[in-house]
Amino acid sequence: MIRKLLLVALAAVVTTLIAVGLAPAVKADIVAEPVVYTINEQPFEGYFAINEGFGDSQPVVLLVHDWDGLGDYEKRRAQMLAEQGYATFAVDLYGQGVRPTNADESRAQSGMLYADRDTLRSRLMAGLAQAQAQPSIDGSRVVAIGYCFGGAAVLEMARAGMDVDGFVSFHGSFDTPEGQDYSQTSGRILVLHGSDDGAAPMADVAQLASELDAAEVDFDMEIYGGVDHAFTVWSDADRYDAMADRRSWRALITFLDETLS
C-alpha cells in the first residue's frame, strides 16, 4: 500500500513538472546534434534540437548562449523547447572550441563582441541563417531568445531590425550603444528580469521601457521581486531561483504560442 501511494505521488510530481515545462513531455522523437558552420572561413559549432514527432514546418527558436559560450545548459534548454514542438538552434557566437572556463575568459570573449557590434551582428545573422536552413522547419516563423549576454544579443538583433517575429531576454542587459535605437524593430519583445539584478538594475529596465515606448515597439516585461541575475541557471546555487525559473519558462512558452501560432 505504501509503495502504491509513493508511485501515485511520484506520478503527480512528474505531471506537475510537465505542465510547467521543466520536465520532458514527449521525448521519443527528439533528435539533437551539433551543427558546424562557417563565418568568414572560421568554424562555429551550434546545436540543433527537434522533436520529429511534430512533423515538418515547425516554428523555430534561435537560442543565444550566455557569456560562458554554448554549453550543456543551452543544449538542455534547446531540448526542452523541442519537447514542446519548437525546433531550436543554439547559436555559437564565439567559434568552434572557444568555450571560456572562468569569468575572466568569459568577460574577454563577450567583451570583444560588445566592443565590435558589427561582428556581433554578422555572427547573429549567420546563426539565424543557419537556423533557417535546418530540416523540417518553417524559417518564416522565428523567435530569438537569450540568457544573460545572450539576452543583450537578442536586443541587438531587435535594434538591427532582423526579420524575426519576437525577441526574449532572460536576465539580460539593456545598454543601447550610441547611435542605436529600436526604430527598426518589427517583432515583439519580452523581458524576463529580476528586480535585484545587480548587472542590470531596475533603472536600466525603466530606461529600456522608455526607449521601446518611444519607438512604439510591442513589448511586455515580467519582473520577479527580490530575484538576482542568472536566476534560471540551475548550476548557480547562489543565484538560481526555482520559482522565477518556472514562471519565466511559462511566460516564454505562452509568448511562443502567441507569436508563432
PDB file of C-alpha atoms in Angstrom:
ATOM      1  CA  MET A   1       0.000   0.000   0.000  1.00  0.00           C
ATOM      2  CA  ILE A   2       2.839   2.383   0.880  1.00  0.00           C
ATOM      3  CA  ARG A   3       4.557   1.586  -2.429  1.00  0.00           C
ATOM      4  CA  LYS A   4       1.328   2.335  -4.306  1.00  0.00           C
ATOM      5  CA  LEU A   5       0.938   5.696  -2.556  1.00  0.00           C
ATOM      6  CA  LEU A   6       4.543   6.600  -3.372  1.00  0.00           C
ATOM      7  CA  LEU A   7       4.016   5.775  -7.038  1.00  0.00           C
ATOM      8  CA  VAL A   8       0.866   7.903  -7.132  1.00  0.00           C
ATOM      9  CA  ALA A   9       2.698  10.807  -5.504  1.00  0.00           C
ATOM     10  CA  LEU A  10       5.608  10.476  -7.939  1.00  0.00           C
ATOM     11  CA  ALA A  11       3.234  10.466 -10.892  1.00  0.00           C
ATOM     12  CA  ALA A  12       1.624  13.658  -9.599  1.00  0.00           C
ATOM     13  CA  VAL A  13       5.019  15.377  -9.316  1.00  0.00           C
ATOM     14  CA  VAL A  14       6.002  14.378 -12.855  1.00  0.00           C
ATOM     15  CA  THR A  15       2.651  15.596 -14.194  1.00  0.00           C
ATOM     16  CA  THR A  16       3.164  18.967 -12.499  1.00  0.00           C
ATOM     17  CA  LEU A  17       6.675  19.342 -13.904  1.00  0.00           C
ATOM     18  CA  ILE A  18       5.460  18.564 -17.406  1.00  0.00           C
ATOM     19  CA  ALA A  19       2.731  21.163 -17.050  1.00  0.00           C
ATOM     20  CA  VAL A  20       5.227  23.945 -16.292  1.00  0.00           C
ATOM     21  CA  GLY A  21       7.709  22.791 -18.907  1.00  0.00           C
ATOM     22  CA  LEU A  22      10.519  21.710 -16.576  1.00  0.00           C
ATOM     23  CA  ALA A  23      10.262  18.025 -17.373  1.00  0.00           C
ATOM     24  CA  PRO A  24      10.052  16.193 -20.688  1.00  0.00           C
ATOM     25  CA  ALA A  25       6.643  15.977 -22.341  1.00  0.00           C
ATOM     26  CA  VAL A  26       7.241  13.628 -25.289  1.00  0.00           C
ATOM     27  CA  LYS A  27      10.889  12.702 -25.775  1.00  0.00           C
ATOM     28  CA  ALA A  28      10.670   9.658 -28.040  1.00  0.00           C
ATOM     29  CA  ASP A  29      11.286  11.582 -31.257  1.00  0.00           C
ATOM     30  CA  ILE A  30      13.843  14.143 -30.065  1.00  0.00           C
ATOM     31  CA  VAL A  31      16.855  14.439 -32.358  1.00  0.00           C
ATOM     32  CA  ALA A  32      19.645  16.717 -31.155  1.00  0.00           C
ATOM     33  CA  GLU A  33      23.104  17.148 -32.627  1.00  0.00           C
ATOM     34  CA  PRO A  34      25.942  19.627 -33.170  1.00  0.00           C
ATOM     35  CA  VAL A  35      25.925  21.696 -36.354  1.00  0.00           C
ATOM     36  CA  VAL A  36      29.236  23.025 -37.663  1.00  0.00           C
ATOM     37  CA  TYR A  37      29.077  26.055 -39.945  1.00  0.00           C
ATOM     38  CA  THR A  38      31.487  28.755 -41.080  1.00  0.00           C
ATOM     39  CA  ILE A  39      31.567  32.545 -40.953  1.00  0.00           C
ATOM     40  CA  ASN A  40      34.341  34.211 -42.929  1.00  0.00           C
ATOM     41  CA  GLU A  41      36.150  30.860 -43.092  1.00  0.00           C
ATOM     42  CA  GLN A  42      36.086  30.470 -39.292  1.00  0.00           C
ATOM     43  CA  PRO A  43      34.294  27.366 -37.953  1.00  0.00           C
ATOM     44  CA  PHE A  44      31.454  27.702 -35.464  1.00  0.00           C
ATOM     45  CA  GLU A  45      29.588  24.894 -33.731  1.00  0.00           C
ATOM     46  CA  GLY A  46      25.911  25.336 -32.937  1.00  0.00           C
ATOM     47  CA  TYR A  47      23.397  22.788 -31.696  1.00  0.00           C
ATOM     48  CA  PHE A  48      20.050  21.829 -33.197  1.00  0.00           C
ATOM     49  CA  ALA A  49      17.224  20.016 -31.399  1.00  0.00           C
ATOM     50  CA  ILE A  50      13.911  18.959 -32.933  1.00  0.00           C
ATOM     51  CA  ASN A  51      11.052  16.652 -31.987  1.00  0.00           C
ATOM     52  CA  GLU A  52      10.351  14.805 -35.227  1.00  0.00           C
ATOM     53  CA  GLY A  53       7.004  13.723 -33.817  1.00  0.00           C
ATOM     54  CA  PHE A  54       5.676  17.217 -34.541  1.00  0.00           C
ATOM     55  CA  GLY A  55       6.222  16.770 -38.278  1.00  0.00           C
ATOM     56  CA  ASP A  56       7.503  19.237 -40.850  1.00  0.00           C
ATOM     57  CA  SER A  57       7.258  23.045 -40.939  1.00  0.00           C
ATOM     58  CA  GLN A  58       7.919  23.525 -37.228  1.00  0.00           C
ATOM     59  CA  PRO A  59       8.439  27.044 -35.865  1.00  0.00           C
ATOM     60  CA  VAL A  60      11.991  27.873 -34.864  1.00  0.00           C
ATOM     61  CA  VAL A  61      13.639  29.264 -31.743  1.00  0.00           C
ATOM     62  CA  LEU A  62      17.095  30.793 -32.108  1.00  0.00           C
ATOM     63  CA  LEU A  63      18.768  30.439 -28.701  1.00  0.00           C
ATOM     64  CA  VAL A  64      21.738  32.655 -27.792  1.00  0.00           C
ATOM     65  CA  HIS A  65      24.108  31.492 -25.066  1.00  0.00           C
ATOM     66  CA  ASP A  66      25.316  33.390 -22.014  1.00  0.00           C
ATOM     67  CA  TRP A  67      28.865  34.714 -21.672  1.00  0.00           C
ATOM     68  CA  ASP A  68      30.225  31.227 -20.967  1.00  0.00           C
ATOM     69  CA  GLY A  69      29.575  30.211 -24.567  1.00  0.00           C
ATOM     70  CA  LEU A  70      27.415  27.409 -25.900  1.00  0.00           C
ATOM     71  CA  GLY A  71      27.380  24.591 -23.341  1.00  0.00           C
ATOM     72  CA  ASP A  72      25.292  21.933 -21.646  1.00  0.00           C
ATOM     73  CA  TYR A  73      22.859  24.475 -20.213  1.00  0.00           C
ATOM     74  CA  GLU A  74      21.856  25.846 -23.617  1.00  0.00           C
ATOM     75  CA  LYS A  75      21.702  22.347 -25.088  1.00  0.00           C
ATOM     76  CA  ARG A  76      19.271  21.230 -22.391  1.00  0.00           C
ATOM     77  CA  ARG A  77      17.108  24.321 -22.929  1.00  0.00           C
ATOM     78  CA  ALA A  78      17.098  23.566 -26.658  1.00  0.00           C
ATOM     79  CA  GLN A  79      15.901  20.030 -25.940  1.00  0.00           C
ATOM     80  CA  MET A  80      13.196  21.331 -23.598  1.00  0.00           C
ATOM     81  CA  LEU A  81      11.905  23.638 -26.309  1.00  0.00           C
ATOM     82  CA  ALA A  82      11.991  20.831 -28.868  1.00  0.00           C
ATOM     83  CA  GLU A  83       9.899  18.742 -26.497  1.00  0.00           C
ATOM     84  CA  GLN A  84       7.269  21.491 -26.699  1.00  0.00           C
ATOM     85  CA  GLY A  85       7.255  21.451 -30.511  1.00  0.00           C
ATOM     86  CA  TYR A  86       9.689  24.319 -31.113  1.00  0.00           C
ATOM     87  CA  ALA A  87      12.687  23.279 -33.195  1.00  0.00           C
ATOM     88  CA  THR A  88      15.627  25.091 -31.608  1.00  0.00           C
ATOM     89  CA  PHE A  89      19.009  26.146 -32.936  1.00  0.00           C
ATOM     90  CA  ALA A  90      21.503  27.199 -30.258  1.00  0.00           C
ATOM     91  CA  VAL A  91      23.870  29.578 -31.981  1.00  0.00           C
ATOM     92  CA  ASP A  92      27.618  29.809 -31.333  1.00  0.00           C
ATOM     93  CA  LEU A  93      28.906  33.385 -31.182  1.00  0.00           C
ATOM     94  CA  TYR A  94      32.490  32.618 -30.123  1.00  0.00           C
ATOM     95  CA  GLY A  95      33.746  29.974 -32.558  1.00  0.00           C
ATOM     96  CA  GLN A  96      34.194  26.221 -32.529  1.00  0.00           C
ATOM     97  CA  GLY A  97      36.169  25.131 -29.466  1.00  0.00           C
ATOM     98  CA  VAL A  98      36.087  28.595 -27.884  1.00  0.00           C
ATOM     99  CA  ARG A  99      34.435  27.836 -24.559  1.00  0.00           C
ATOM    100  CA  PRO A 100      35.503  30.017 -21.619  1.00  0.00           C
ATOM    101  CA  THR A 101      36.351  28.169 -18.419  1.00  0.00           C
ATOM    102  CA  ASN A 102      36.353  31.087 -15.960  1.00  0.00           C
ATOM    103  CA  ALA A 103      34.909  34.565 -15.503  1.00  0.00           C
ATOM    104  CA  ASP A 104      37.953  36.334 -16.939  1.00  0.00           C
ATOM    105  CA  GLU A 105      37.780  34.328 -20.155  1.00  0.00           C
ATOM    106  CA  SER A 106      34.016  34.834 -20.399  1.00  0.00           C
ATOM    107  CA  ARG A 107      34.433  38.573 -19.872  1.00  0.00           C
ATOM    108  CA  ALA A 108      37.105  38.716 -22.560  1.00  0.00           C
ATOM    109  CA  GLN A 109      35.063  36.852 -25.173  1.00  0.00           C
ATOM    110  CA  SER A 110      31.796  38.698 -24.564  1.00  0.00           C
ATOM    111  CA  GLY A 111      33.668  41.991 -24.232  1.00  0.00           C
ATOM    112  CA  MET A 112      35.171  41.635 -27.693  1.00  0.00           C
ATOM    113  CA  LEU A 113      31.697  41.354 -29.201  1.00  0.00           C
ATOM    114  CA  TYR A 114      30.269  44.172 -27.091  1.00  0.00           C
ATOM    115  CA  ALA A 115      33.103  46.338 -28.424  1.00  0.00           C
ATOM    116  CA  ASP A 116      32.580  45.220 -32.035  1.00  0.00           C
ATOM    117  CA  ARG A 117      28.861  45.370 -32.761  1.00  0.00           C
ATOM    118  CA  ASP A 118      29.338  44.772 -36.485  1.00  0.00           C
ATOM    119  CA  THR A 119      30.932  41.396 -35.788  1.00  0.00           C
ATOM    120  CA  LEU A 120      28.272  40.584 -33.193  1.00  0.00           C
ATOM    121  CA  ARG A 121      25.524  41.338 -35.695  1.00  0.00           C
ATOM    122  CA  SER A 122      27.174  39.382 -38.506  1.00  0.00           C
ATOM    123  CA  ARG A 123      27.515  36.310 -36.280  1.00  0.00           C
ATOM    124  CA  LEU A 124      23.909  36.611 -35.149  1.00  0.00           C
ATOM    125  CA  MET A 125      22.765  36.929 -38.759  1.00  0.00           C
ATOM    126  CA  ALA A 126      24.802  33.889 -39.762  1.00  0.00           C
ATOM    127  CA  GLY A 127      23.351  31.917 -36.856  1.00  0.00           C
ATOM    128  CA  LEU A 128      19.847  32.934 -37.888  1.00  0.00           C
ATOM    129  CA  ALA A 129      20.510  31.829 -41.467  1.00  0.00           C
ATOM    130  CA  GLN A 130      21.839  28.508 -40.207  1.00  0.00           C
ATOM    131  CA  ALA A 131      18.742  28.030 -38.050  1.00  0.00           C
ATOM    132  CA  GLN A 132      16.501  28.713 -41.021  1.00  0.00           C
ATOM    133  CA  ALA A 133      18.443  26.166 -43.098  1.00  0.00           C
ATOM    134  CA  GLN A 134      17.691  23.261 -40.761  1.00  0.00           C
ATOM    135  CA  PRO A 135      15.368  20.461 -41.933  1.00  0.00           C
ATOM    136  CA  SER A 136      11.659  20.190 -41.104  1.00  0.00           C
ATOM    137  CA  ILE A 137      11.265  23.802 -40.021  1.00  0.00           C
ATOM    138  CA  ASP A 138       9.369  26.869 -41.159  1.00  0.00           C
ATOM    139  CA  GLY A 139      12.020  29.559 -41.457  1.00  0.00           C
ATOM    140  CA  SER A 140       9.396  32.281 -41.673  1.00  0.00           C
ATOM    141  CA  ARG A 141       8.346  31.691 -38.047  1.00  0.00           C
ATOM    142  CA  VAL A 142      11.243  32.512 -35.712  1.00  0.00           C
ATOM    143  CA  VAL A 143      11.683  33.855 -32.202  1.00  0.00           C
ATOM    144  CA  ALA A 144      15.136  34.672 -30.772  1.00  0.00           C
ATOM    145  CA  ILE A 145      15.775  34.132 -27.067  1.00  0.00           C
ATOM    146  CA  GLY A 146      18.889  34.667 -24.983  1.00  0.00           C
ATOM    147  CA  TYR A 147      20.269  34.326 -21.478  1.00  0.00           C
ATOM    148  CA  CYS A 148      22.434  36.991 -19.788  1.00  0.00           C
ATOM    149  CA  PHE A 149      24.889  38.012 -22.551  1.00  0.00           C
ATOM    150  CA  GLY A 150      22.512  36.276 -24.929  1.00  0.00           C
ATOM    151  CA  GLY A 151      19.694  38.461 -23.663  1.00  0.00           C
ATOM    152  CA  ALA A 152      21.695  41.529 -24.637  1.00  0.00           C
ATOM    153  CA  ALA A 153      22.464  39.908 -28.001  1.00  0.00           C
ATOM    154  CA  VAL A 154      18.801  39.364 -28.909  1.00  0.00           C
ATOM    155  CA  LEU A 155      18.113  43.024 -28.158  1.00  0.00           C
ATOM    156  CA  GLU A 156      20.970  43.833 -30.529  1.00  0.00           C
ATOM    157  CA  MET A 157      19.077  41.778 -33.120  1.00  0.00           C
ATOM    158  CA  ALA A 158      15.949  43.800 -32.407  1.00  0.00           C
ATOM    159  CA  ARG A 159      17.741  47.131 -32.833  1.00  0.00           C
ATOM    160  CA  ALA A 160      19.312  45.843 -36.057  1.00  0.00           C
ATOM    161  CA  GLY A 161      15.839  45.196 -37.444  1.00  0.00           C
ATOM    162  CA  MET A 162      16.463  41.494 -38.016  1.00  0.00           C
ATOM    163  CA  ASP A 163      13.445  39.817 -39.561  1.00  0.00           C
ATOM    164  CA  VAL A 164      12.125  37.587 -36.784  1.00  0.00           C
ATOM    165  CA  ASP A 165       8.778  37.513 -35.018  1.00  0.00           C
ATOM    166  CA  GLY A 166       9.940  38.101 -31.458  1.00  0.00           C
ATOM    167  CA  PHE A 167      12.807  38.584 -29.042  1.00  0.00           C
ATOM    168  CA  VAL A 168      13.008  37.278 -25.463  1.00  0.00           C
ATOM    169  CA  SER A 169      15.630  38.385 -22.923  1.00  0.00           C
ATOM    170  CA  PHE A 170      16.223  36.329 -19.776  1.00  0.00           C
ATOM    171  CA  HIS A 171      18.177  38.348 -17.179  1.00  0.00           C
ATOM    172  CA  GLY A 172      19.915  40.271 -19.961  1.00  0.00           C
ATOM    173  CA  SER A 173      21.492  43.717 -20.041  1.00  0.00           C
ATOM    174  CA  PHE A 174      19.931  46.728 -21.698  1.00  0.00           C
ATOM    175  CA  ASP A 175      22.547  49.305 -22.629  1.00  0.00           C
ATOM    176  CA  THR A 176      21.835  50.847 -26.021  1.00  0.00           C
ATOM    177  CA  PRO A 177      25.066  51.856 -27.787  1.00  0.00           C
ATOM    178  CA  GLU A 178      25.373  55.396 -29.052  1.00  0.00           C
ATOM    179  CA  GLY A 179      23.752  55.789 -32.434  1.00  0.00           C
ATOM    180  CA  GLN A 180      21.403  52.818 -31.978  1.00  0.00           C
ATOM    181  CA  ASP A 181      17.691  52.703 -31.175  1.00  0.00           C
ATOM    182  CA  TYR A 182      14.653  50.475 -31.638  1.00  0.00           C
ATOM    183  CA  SER A 183      13.135  52.313 -34.591  1.00  0.00           C
ATOM    184  CA  GLN A 184      13.775  49.331 -36.924  1.00  0.00           C
ATOM    185  CA  THR A 185      12.335  46.725 -34.550  1.00  0.00           C
ATOM    186  CA  SER A 186       9.368  44.895 -36.028  1.00  0.00           C
ATOM    187  CA  GLY A 187       8.988  41.857 -33.746  1.00  0.00           C
ATOM    188  CA  ARG A 188       7.521  41.676 -30.256  1.00  0.00           C
ATOM    189  CA  ILE A 189       9.833  41.859 -27.222  1.00  0.00           C
ATOM    190  CA  LEU A 190       9.518  40.050 -23.895  1.00  0.00           C
ATOM    191  CA  VAL A 191      11.820  40.916 -20.983  1.00  0.00           C
ATOM    192  CA  LEU A 192      12.078  38.482 -18.053  1.00  0.00           C
ATOM    193  CA  HIS A 193      14.105  40.017 -15.254  1.00  0.00           C
ATOM    194  CA  GLY A 194      14.820  40.019 -11.536  1.00  0.00           C
ATOM    195  CA  SER A 195      14.318  43.204  -9.538  1.00  0.00           C
ATOM    196  CA  ASP A 196      17.548  42.598  -7.604  1.00  0.00           C
ATOM    197  CA  ASP A 197      19.750  42.084 -10.678  1.00  0.00           C
ATOM    198  CA  GLY A 198      22.991  43.902  -9.949  1.00  0.00           C
ATOM    199  CA  ALA A 199      24.194  43.545 -13.557  1.00  0.00           C
ATOM    200  CA  ALA A 200      21.117  45.334 -14.917  1.00  0.00           C
ATOM    201  CA  PRO A 201      19.303  47.263 -12.160  1.00  0.00           C
ATOM    202  CA  MET A 202      15.721  48.455 -12.362  1.00  0.00           C
ATOM    203  CA  ALA A 203      16.837  51.886 -13.576  1.00  0.00           C
ATOM    204  CA  ASP A 204      18.101  50.149 -16.722  1.00  0.00           C
ATOM    205  CA  VAL A 205      14.788  48.306 -17.091  1.00  0.00           C
ATOM    206  CA  ALA A 206      12.899  51.602 -16.864  1.00  0.00           C
ATOM    207  CA  GLN A 207      15.208  53.187 -19.450  1.00  0.00           C
ATOM    208  CA  LEU A 208      14.608  50.271 -21.817  1.00  0.00           C
ATOM    209  CA  ALA A 209      10.842  50.612 -21.389  1.00  0.00           C
ATOM    210  CA  SER A 210      11.098  54.307 -22.253  1.00  0.00           C
ATOM    211  CA  GLU A 211      13.108  53.549 -25.392  1.00  0.00           C
ATOM    212  CA  LEU A 212      10.646  50.881 -26.509  1.00  0.00           C
ATOM    213  CA  ASP A 213       7.691  53.168 -25.872  1.00  0.00           C
ATOM    214  CA  ALA A 214       9.353  55.937 -27.866  1.00  0.00           C
ATOM    215  CA  ALA A 215       9.846  53.539 -30.789  1.00  0.00           C
ATOM    216  CA  GLU A 216       6.280  52.190 -30.442  1.00  0.00           C
ATOM    217  CA  VAL A 217       7.535  48.628 -30.050  1.00  0.00           C
ATOM    218  CA  ASP A 218       5.117  45.931 -28.888  1.00  0.00           C
ATOM    219  CA  PHE A 219       6.675  44.701 -25.639  1.00  0.00           C
ATOM    220  CA  ASP A 220       5.973  43.110 -22.269  1.00  0.00           C
ATOM    221  CA  MET A 221       8.033  42.741 -19.112  1.00  0.00           C
ATOM    222  CA  GLU A 222       7.827  40.361 -16.175  1.00  0.00           C
ATOM    223  CA  ILE A 223       9.762  41.434 -13.099  1.00  0.00           C
ATOM    224  CA  TYR A 224      10.441  38.905 -10.345  1.00  0.00           C
ATOM    225  CA  GLY A 225      10.683  40.597  -6.951  1.00  0.00           C
ATOM    226  CA  GLY A 226      13.899  40.143  -4.985  1.00  0.00           C
ATOM    227  CA  VAL A 227      15.406  37.909  -7.675  1.00  0.00           C
ATOM    228  CA  ASP A 228      19.061  38.191  -8.666  1.00  0.00           C
ATOM    229  CA  HIS A 229      20.854  37.925 -12.011  1.00  0.00           C
ATOM    230  CA  ALA A 230      21.103  34.484 -13.718  1.00  0.00           C
ATOM    231  CA  PHE A 231      18.013  33.210 -11.897  1.00  0.00           C
ATOM    232  CA  THR A 232      17.345  30.481 -14.492  1.00  0.00           C
ATOM    233  CA  VAL A 233      20.808  28.918 -14.321  1.00  0.00           C
ATOM    234  CA  TRP A 234      20.342  25.842 -12.172  1.00  0.00           C
ATOM    235  CA  SER A 235      24.095  25.280 -11.764  1.00  0.00           C
ATOM    236  CA  ASP A 236      24.463  28.644  -9.989  1.00  0.00           C
ATOM    237  CA  ALA A 237      23.333  27.709  -6.485  1.00  0.00           C
ATOM    238  CA  ASP A 238      23.720  31.254  -5.149  1.00  0.00           C
ATOM    239  CA  ARG A 239      21.513  32.887  -7.779  1.00  0.00           C
ATOM    240  CA  TYR A 240      19.162  30.216  -9.065  1.00  0.00           C
ATOM    241  CA  ASP A 241      15.546  30.882  -8.150  1.00  0.00           C
ATOM    242  CA  ALA A 242      13.257  27.918  -8.844  1.00  0.00           C
ATOM    243  CA  MET A 243      10.032  29.912  -8.702  1.00  0.00           C
ATOM    244  CA  ALA A 244      11.287  32.636 -11.063  1.00  0.00           C
ATOM    245  CA  ASP A 245      12.664  29.935 -13.360  1.00  0.00           C
ATOM    246  CA  ARG A 246       9.277  28.219 -13.579  1.00  0.00           C
ATOM    247  CA  ARG A 247       7.375  31.474 -14.035  1.00  0.00           C
ATOM    248  CA  SER A 248       9.715  32.776 -16.719  1.00  0.00           C
ATOM    249  CA  TRP A 249       9.579  29.454 -18.576  1.00  0.00           C
ATOM    250  CA  ARG A 250       5.783  29.540 -18.597  1.00  0.00           C
ATOM    251  CA  ALA A 251       5.935  33.135 -19.838  1.00  0.00           C
ATOM    252  CA  LEU A 252       8.263  32.070 -22.642  1.00  0.00           C
ATOM    253  CA  ILE A 253       6.028  29.203 -23.764  1.00  0.00           C
ATOM    254  CA  THR A 254       2.981  31.488 -23.735  1.00  0.00           C
ATOM    255  CA  PHE A 255       4.909  34.079 -25.778  1.00  0.00           C
ATOM    256  CA  LEU A 256       5.973  31.425 -28.296  1.00  0.00           C
ATOM    257  CA  ASP A 257       2.460  30.050 -28.578  1.00  0.00           C
ATOM    258  CA  GLU A 258       1.022  33.512 -29.195  1.00  0.00           C
ATOM    259  CA  THR A 259       3.771  34.730 -31.517  1.00  0.00           C
ATOM    260  CA  LEU A 260       4.410  31.653 -33.654  1.00  0.00           C
ATOM    261  CA  SER A 261       0.931  30.156 -33.921  1.00  0.00           C
TER     262      SER A 261
END
